[in-house]
């Protein structure tokens, strides 16, 4: 009974997350009639798809976590949004001297996540103040809401990454970020 309730509750939470994301996406759509409106958003879109410091990416990483085989995770933001989510963003870099594959262990050990390919689905946030652990969210088909399907990474190459979690209460401003095979780090939440 409790397993069924947990699964149903988790699916409900994921369905709500997907619904909010879709609603925000639809709200951002335009009919093309933008005369008289502020053009700063279209100017940032025209400059390319690379995130800027104004879009949650900071110049200086919040944390650098060392992992296996020369992998380095640079966390650039941990941002809470009004929808009740917390998105951790950054770059995964091959700081080693040879080409490497991102380890499968970063996906964690949950069957539902593993069957969707390599990801950062094993990441967790620990809110010591609230005494809770938060896991990466999943969509209605069990796919983790995180970067997936990593290519082989050449020496010096980096890949932008993200992981989305349920947001801790507003009273919690720091969390401990954990990713299998990497050192843990304390992150300050913004937003």
Tab-separated table of N, CA, C and O in Angstrom, residues 124-135 167-169 172 174-176 178:
chain	number	residue	atom	x	y	z
A	124	UNK	N	21.608	14.482	-5.482
A	124	UNK	CA	20.673	14.786	-4.403
A	124	UNK	C	21.056	16.107	-3.750
A	124	UNK	O	22.202	16.552	-3.846
A	125	UNK	N	20.077	16.713	-3.100
A	125	UNK	CA	20.294	17.894	-2.275
A	125	UNK	C	19.878	17.536	-0.856
A	125	UNK	O	18.828	16.917	-0.661
A	126	UNK	N	20.689	17.913	0.118
A	126	UNK	CA	20.344	17.677	1.511
A	126	UNK	C	20.129	19.024	2.183
A	126	UNK	O	21.026	19.873	2.189
A	127	UNK	N	18.940	19.198	2.737
A	127	UNK	CA	18.602	20.397	3.498
A	127	UNK	C	18.764	20.037	4.972
A	127	UNK	O	17.868	19.444	5.575
A	128	UNK	N	19.906	20.378	5.541
A	128	UNK	CA	20.184	20.029	6.939
A	128	UNK	C	19.228	20.736	7.887
A	128	UNK	O	18.794	20.155	8.883
A	129	UNK	N	18.872	21.977	7.570
A	129	UNK	CA	17.963	22.740	8.429
A	129	UNK	C	16.582	22.088	8.469
A	129	UNK	O	15.993	21.934	9.523
A	130	UNK	N	16.069	21.710	7.312
A	130	UNK	CA	14.754	21.078	7.223
A	130	UNK	C	14.792	19.570	7.410
A	130	UNK	O	13.758	18.918	7.409
A	131	UNK	N	15.998	19.012	7.521
A	131	UNK	CA	16.204	17.569	7.704
A	131	UNK	C	15.515	16.750	6.614
A	131	UNK	O	14.801	15.799	6.866
A	132	UNK	N	15.774	17.152	5.331
A	132	UNK	CA	15.199	16.436	4.190
A	132	UNK	C	16.237	16.267	3.100
A	132	UNK	O	17.146	17.068	2.954
A	133	UNK	N	16.053	15.212	2.313
A	133	UNK	CA	16.869	14.969	1.129
A	133	UNK	C	15.948	15.066	-0.078
A	133	UNK	O	14.852	14.528	-0.089
A	134	UNK	N	16.434	15.748	-1.112
A	134	UNK	CA	15.665	15.936	-2.337
A	134	UNK	C	16.363	15.236	-3.497
A	134	UNK	O	17.568	15.364	-3.661
A	135	UNK	N	15.590	14.515	-4.303
A	135	UNK	CA	16.108	13.796	-5.459
A	135	UNK	C	15.738	14.536	-6.741
A	135	UNK	O	14.775	15.306	-6.777
A	167	UNK	N	11.995	22.398	-4.680
A	167	UNK	CA	12.679	23.437	-3.897
A	167	UNK	C	12.429	23.241	-2.408
A	167	UNK	O	11.301	22.983	-1.993
A	168	UNK	N	13.483	23.364	-1.606
A	168	UNK	CA	13.287	23.366	-0.151
A	168	UNK	C	12.487	24.608	0.249
A	168	UNK	O	12.355	25.547	-0.547
A	169	UNK	N	11.977	24.661	1.464
A	169	UNK	CA	11.242	25.857	1.913
A	169	UNK	C	12.110	27.110	1.808
A	169	UNK	O	13.338	27.027	1.863
A	172	UNK	N	15.130	27.765	4.033
A	172	UNK	CA	16.402	27.067	3.792
A	172	UNK	C	17.147	27.791	2.675
A	172	UNK	O	16.681	27.840	1.544
A	174	UNK	N	20.662	27.258	2.233
A	174	UNK	CA	21.831	26.461	1.861
A	174	UNK	C	21.464	24.989	1.826
A	174	UNK	O	20.671	24.523	2.648
A	175	UNK	N	22.039	24.280	0.869
A	175	UNK	CA	21.856	22.837	0.749
A	175	UNK	C	23.208	22.201	0.443
A	175	UNK	O	24.110	22.857	-0.078
A	176	UNK	N	23.328	20.937	0.774
A	176	UNK	CA	24.522	20.182	0.407
A	176	UNK	C	24.203	19.415	-0.868
A	176	UNK	O	23.233	18.651	-0.914
A	178	UNK	N	25.106	16.596	-3.616
A	178	UNK	CA	25.844	15.342	-3.700
A	178	UNK	C	25.595	14.693	-5.058
A	178	UNK	O	24.474	14.674	-5.548
